Amino acid sequence: MSKNFIKPAQKKQDSENITAYVTKYALTIGILEVEGVVCHGTSSTMFEWKTDGHANTAHGKDWHRTREQALARAEEMRQKKIASLKKKIEQLEKLKF
């Protein structure tokens, strides 16, 4: 029989309440400033917050502890998206029918 255990609720030291800046949606709705929890018990790179009672998560580079870090990441994302779109435009312009 498989040993599938339900993980017990996180202990207080396993989580940290903070204000974070979420860049996950920076190119569509902007940078979000939210109150939430760093889930150290799961992963120190996982951040969770609630919106209208629904749980949301961001991982790794999708959330930041300072506004400055978030702005730098959003600018990086913007530049990468512009480069990607330019490349796509070049491909489309080379198409011949």
Short mmCIF file of N, CA and C in Angstrom, two decimals:
data_model
loop_
_atom_site.label_atom_id
_atom_site.label_comp_id
_atom_site.label_asym_id
_atom_site.label_seq_id
_atom_site.Cartn_x
_atom_site.Cartn_y
_atom_site.Cartn_z
N MET A 1 0.84 -1.18 0.00
CA MET A 1 0.00 0.00 0.00
C MET A 1 0.89 1.25 0.00
N SER A 2 0.53 2.23 -0.81
CA SER A 2 1.30 3.47 -0.92
C SER A 2 1.17 4.31 0.34
N LYS A 3 2.26 4.99 0.67
CA LYS A 3 2.25 5.85 1.85
C LYS A 3 2.02 7.29 1.42
N ASN A 4 0.78 7.64 1.16
CA ASN A 4 0.43 9.01 0.80
C ASN A 4 -0.07 9.71 2.05
N PHE A 5 0.70 10.65 2.53
CA PHE A 5 0.34 11.37 3.73
C PHE A 5 -0.11 12.78 3.36
N ILE A 6 -1.08 13.25 4.08
CA ILE A 6 -1.50 14.64 3.91
C ILE A 6 -0.52 15.50 4.70
N LYS A 7 0.00 16.51 4.03
CA LYS A 7 0.97 17.40 4.68
C LYS A 7 0.26 18.20 5.77
N PRO A 8 0.81 18.24 6.98
CA PRO A 8 0.17 19.01 8.05
C PRO A 8 0.20 20.50 7.73
N ALA A 9 -0.68 21.24 8.36
CA ALA A 9 -0.73 22.69 8.16
C ALA A 9 0.62 23.30 8.48
N GLN A 10 0.96 24.34 7.74
CA GLN A 10 2.26 24.98 7.94
C GLN A 10 2.34 25.59 9.34
N LYS A 11 3.51 25.49 9.92
CA LYS A 11 3.76 26.11 11.20
C LYS A 11 4.07 27.58 10.96
N LYS A 12 3.95 28.39 12.00
CA LYS A 12 4.20 29.82 11.85
C LYS A 12 5.59 30.11 11.29
N GLN A 13 6.61 29.38 11.71
CA GLN A 13 7.95 29.64 11.21
C GLN A 13 8.12 29.20 9.75
N ASP A 14 7.16 28.45 9.22
CA ASP A 14 7.23 28.00 7.83
C ASP A 14 6.67 29.04 6.86
N SER A 15 6.10 30.12 7.38
CA SER A 15 5.56 31.15 6.50
C SER A 15 5.92 32.52 7.04
N GLU A 16 5.89 33.50 6.16
CA GLU A 16 6.28 34.87 6.51
C GLU A 16 5.31 35.84 5.84
N ASN A 17 4.61 36.62 6.61
CA ASN A 17 3.67 37.61 6.07
C ASN A 17 4.43 38.85 5.62
N ILE A 18 4.22 39.25 4.35
CA ILE A 18 4.92 40.42 3.81
C ILE A 18 4.04 41.14 2.79
N THR A 19 4.46 42.33 2.44
CA THR A 19 3.92 43.02 1.27
C THR A 19 4.89 42.71 0.14
N ALA A 20 4.35 42.22 -0.97
CA ALA A 20 5.20 41.85 -2.10
C ALA A 20 4.69 42.52 -3.37
N TYR A 21 5.55 42.56 -4.35
CA TYR A 21 5.25 43.14 -5.65
C TYR A 21 5.28 42.01 -6.67
N VAL A 22 4.12 41.72 -7.24
CA VAL A 22 3.98 40.59 -8.17
C VAL A 22 4.10 41.10 -9.60
N THR A 23 5.06 40.53 -10.33
CA THR A 23 5.29 40.93 -11.73
C THR A 23 4.78 39.88 -12.71
N LYS A 24 4.13 38.87 -12.20
CA LYS A 24 3.62 37.78 -13.04
C LYS A 24 2.75 38.32 -14.18
N TYR A 25 1.99 39.38 -13.92
CA TYR A 25 1.08 39.95 -14.91
C TYR A 25 1.51 41.36 -15.34
N ALA A 26 2.77 41.69 -15.19
CA ALA A 26 3.25 43.05 -15.43
C ALA A 26 2.93 43.55 -16.84
N LEU A 27 2.99 42.70 -17.84
CA LEU A 27 2.79 43.14 -19.21
C LEU A 27 1.31 43.19 -19.62
N THR A 28 0.43 42.75 -18.74
CA THR A 28 -1.00 42.79 -19.07
C THR A 28 -1.77 43.73 -18.15
N ILE A 29 -1.66 43.54 -16.84
CA ILE A 29 -2.41 44.40 -15.90
C ILE A 29 -1.50 45.23 -15.01
N GLY A 30 -0.19 45.03 -15.13
CA GLY A 30 0.75 45.82 -14.34
C GLY A 30 1.31 45.08 -13.14
N ILE A 31 2.09 45.78 -12.35
CA ILE A 31 2.70 45.22 -11.14
C ILE A 31 1.67 45.32 -10.01
N LEU A 32 1.46 44.21 -9.32
CA LEU A 32 0.51 44.18 -8.21
C LEU A 32 1.25 44.33 -6.89
N GLU A 33 0.77 45.18 -6.01
CA GLU A 33 1.29 45.29 -4.66
C GLU A 33 0.27 44.59 -3.76
N VAL A 34 0.68 43.47 -3.14
CA VAL A 34 -0.27 42.67 -2.38
C VAL A 34 0.32 42.22 -1.04
N GLU A 35 -0.57 41.95 -0.10
CA GLU A 35 -0.20 41.36 1.18
C GLU A 35 -0.36 39.86 1.04
N GLY A 36 0.64 39.12 1.49
CA GLY A 36 0.55 37.67 1.38
C GLY A 36 1.60 36.97 2.20
N VAL A 37 1.87 35.73 1.84
CA VAL A 37 2.72 34.85 2.64
C VAL A 37 3.80 34.22 1.77
N VAL A 38 5.05 34.28 2.24
CA VAL A 38 6.12 33.50 1.62
C VAL A 38 6.02 32.12 2.26
N CYS A 39 5.86 31.11 1.45
CA CYS A 39 5.60 29.75 1.93
C CYS A 39 6.91 28.98 2.12
N HIS A 40 7.68 29.34 3.13
CA HIS A 40 8.97 28.70 3.37
C HIS A 40 8.84 27.19 3.54
N GLY A 41 7.74 26.73 4.09
CA GLY A 41 7.52 25.30 4.29
C GLY A 41 7.44 24.53 2.98
N THR A 42 6.98 25.20 1.93
CA THR A 42 6.89 24.58 0.60
C THR A 42 8.12 24.91 -0.22
N SER A 43 8.38 26.23 -0.36
CA SER A 43 9.54 26.72 -1.11
C SER A 43 9.71 28.20 -0.78
N SER A 44 10.91 28.60 -0.49
CA SER A 44 11.15 30.01 -0.16
C SER A 44 10.97 30.92 -1.36
N THR A 45 10.76 30.35 -2.55
CA THR A 45 10.51 31.15 -3.73
C THR A 45 9.02 31.20 -4.08
N MET A 46 8.17 30.67 -3.20
CA MET A 46 6.73 30.65 -3.45
C MET A 46 6.05 31.70 -2.59
N PHE A 47 5.22 32.53 -3.23
CA PHE A 47 4.47 33.57 -2.55
C PHE A 47 2.99 33.34 -2.82
N GLU A 48 2.16 33.46 -1.79
CA GLU A 48 0.72 33.23 -1.94
C GLU A 48 -0.05 34.41 -1.36
N TRP A 49 -1.10 34.83 -2.07
CA TRP A 49 -1.98 35.88 -1.58
C TRP A 49 -3.40 35.57 -2.01
N LYS A 50 -4.35 36.24 -1.38
CA LYS A 50 -5.76 36.00 -1.72
C LYS A 50 -6.35 37.26 -2.35
N THR A 51 -7.18 37.03 -3.35
CA THR A 51 -7.93 38.08 -4.01
C THR A 51 -9.38 37.64 -4.05
N ASP A 52 -10.26 38.40 -3.43
CA ASP A 52 -11.68 38.04 -3.39
C ASP A 52 -11.90 36.61 -2.92
N GLY A 53 -11.11 36.18 -1.95
CA GLY A 53 -11.26 34.84 -1.39
C GLY A 53 -10.59 33.73 -2.17
N HIS A 54 -9.99 34.06 -3.32
CA HIS A 54 -9.32 33.05 -4.14
C HIS A 54 -7.82 33.11 -3.92
N ALA A 55 -7.21 31.94 -3.78
CA ALA A 55 -5.76 31.88 -3.58
C ALA A 55 -5.03 32.10 -4.90
N ASN A 56 -3.97 32.88 -4.86
CA ASN A 56 -3.11 33.14 -6.01
C ASN A 56 -1.68 32.82 -5.59
N THR A 57 -0.86 32.38 -6.53
CA THR A 57 0.54 32.10 -6.22
C THR A 57 1.45 32.69 -7.28
N ALA A 58 2.65 33.01 -6.85
CA ALA A 58 3.70 33.44 -7.76
C ALA A 58 4.98 32.74 -7.30
N HIS A 59 5.81 32.38 -8.24
CA HIS A 59 7.03 31.63 -7.93
C HIS A 59 8.24 32.33 -8.53
N GLY A 60 9.37 32.15 -7.89
CA GLY A 60 10.64 32.62 -8.44
C GLY A 60 10.67 34.09 -8.78
N LYS A 61 10.93 34.40 -10.05
CA LYS A 61 11.08 35.78 -10.51
C LYS A 61 9.75 36.51 -10.70
N ASP A 62 8.64 35.86 -10.37
CA ASP A 62 7.33 36.47 -10.57
C ASP A 62 6.88 37.33 -9.39
N TRP A 63 7.67 37.39 -8.31
CA TRP A 63 7.34 38.27 -7.19
C TRP A 63 8.63 38.80 -6.57
N HIS A 64 8.51 39.96 -5.90
CA HIS A 64 9.68 40.64 -5.37
C HIS A 64 9.36 41.30 -4.03
N ARG A 65 10.39 41.48 -3.23
CA ARG A 65 10.22 42.10 -1.92
C ARG A 65 10.25 43.62 -1.97
N THR A 66 10.82 44.20 -3.03
CA THR A 66 10.87 45.66 -3.14
C THR A 66 10.29 46.12 -4.47
N ARG A 67 9.78 47.34 -4.45
CA ARG A 67 9.23 47.93 -5.68
C ARG A 67 10.32 48.09 -6.74
N GLU A 68 11.52 48.44 -6.30
CA GLU A 68 12.63 48.63 -7.24
C GLU A 68 12.96 47.34 -7.97
N GLN A 69 12.98 46.21 -7.25
CA GLN A 69 13.24 44.92 -7.88
C GLN A 69 12.13 44.60 -8.88
N ALA A 70 10.89 44.90 -8.51
CA ALA A 70 9.75 44.62 -9.39
C ALA A 70 9.83 45.46 -10.65
N LEU A 71 10.17 46.74 -10.50
CA LEU A 71 10.29 47.61 -11.67
C LEU A 71 11.40 47.13 -12.61
N ALA A 72 12.52 46.70 -12.05
CA ALA A 72 13.62 46.20 -12.88
C ALA A 72 13.19 44.94 -13.63
N ARG A 73 12.49 44.04 -12.95
CA ARG A 73 12.02 42.80 -13.60
C ARG A 73 11.00 43.12 -14.69
N ALA A 74 10.08 44.03 -14.42
CA ALA A 74 9.06 44.40 -15.40
C ALA A 74 9.72 44.99 -16.65
N GLU A 75 10.74 45.82 -16.46
CA GLU A 75 11.46 46.40 -17.60
C GLU A 75 12.16 45.30 -18.40
N GLU A 76 12.76 44.34 -17.69
CA GLU A 76 13.41 43.21 -18.37
C GLU A 76 12.38 42.43 -19.19
N MET A 77 11.22 42.19 -18.62
CA MET A 77 10.15 41.47 -19.31
C MET A 77 9.70 42.25 -20.55
N ARG A 78 9.56 43.56 -20.41
CA ARG A 78 9.13 44.42 -21.51
C ARG A 78 10.13 44.36 -22.65
N GLN A 79 11.42 44.46 -22.33
CA GLN A 79 12.46 44.43 -23.36
C GLN A 79 12.48 43.08 -24.09
N LYS A 80 12.32 41.99 -23.33
CA LYS A 80 12.29 40.66 -23.96
C LYS A 80 11.09 40.51 -24.88
N LYS A 81 9.94 41.04 -24.46
CA LYS A 81 8.73 40.96 -25.28
C LYS A 81 8.89 41.77 -26.56
N ILE A 82 9.48 42.97 -26.46
CA ILE A 82 9.73 43.80 -27.64
C ILE A 82 10.64 43.07 -28.62
N ALA A 83 11.72 42.47 -28.11
CA ALA A 83 12.66 41.72 -28.96
C ALA A 83 11.95 40.56 -29.64
N SER A 84 11.10 39.86 -28.90
CA SER A 84 10.36 38.73 -29.46
C SER A 84 9.42 39.19 -30.57
N LEU A 85 8.73 40.30 -30.33
CA LEU A 85 7.80 40.81 -31.34
C LEU A 85 8.54 41.29 -32.59
N LYS A 86 9.69 41.92 -32.41
CA LYS A 86 10.49 42.36 -33.57
C LYS A 86 10.92 41.16 -34.40
N LYS A 87 11.34 40.11 -33.72
CA LYS A 87 11.75 38.89 -34.43
C LYS A 87 10.57 38.31 -35.21
N LYS A 88 9.39 38.31 -34.59
CA LYS A 88 8.20 37.78 -35.25
C LYS A 88 7.83 38.63 -36.46
N ILE A 89 7.94 39.95 -36.34
CA ILE A 89 7.66 40.86 -37.46
C ILE A 89 8.62 40.58 -38.61
N GLU A 90 9.90 40.38 -38.31
CA GLU A 90 10.89 40.05 -39.35
C GLU A 90 10.50 38.78 -40.08
N GLN A 91 10.07 37.77 -39.32
CA GLN A 91 9.67 36.50 -39.93
C GLN A 91 8.47 36.72 -40.84
N LEU A 92 7.52 37.49 -40.39
CA LEU A 92 6.32 37.76 -41.21
C LEU A 92 6.66 38.55 -42.46
N GLU A 93 7.56 39.51 -42.34
CA GLU A 93 7.94 40.32 -43.50
C GLU A 93 8.68 39.49 -44.55
N LYS A 94 9.36 38.44 -44.14
CA LYS A 94 10.10 37.59 -45.08
C LYS A 94 9.18 36.59 -45.80
N LEU A 95 7.98 36.41 -45.31
CA LEU A 95 7.05 35.48 -45.94
C LEU A 95 6.67 35.95 -47.33
N LYS A 96 6.70 35.03 -48.27
CA LYS A 96 6.27 35.33 -49.65
C LYS A 96 5.17 34.33 -50.01
N PHE A 97 4.15 34.85 -50.65
CA PHE A 97 3.04 33.98 -51.06
C PHE A 97 2.93 33.95 -52.55
#
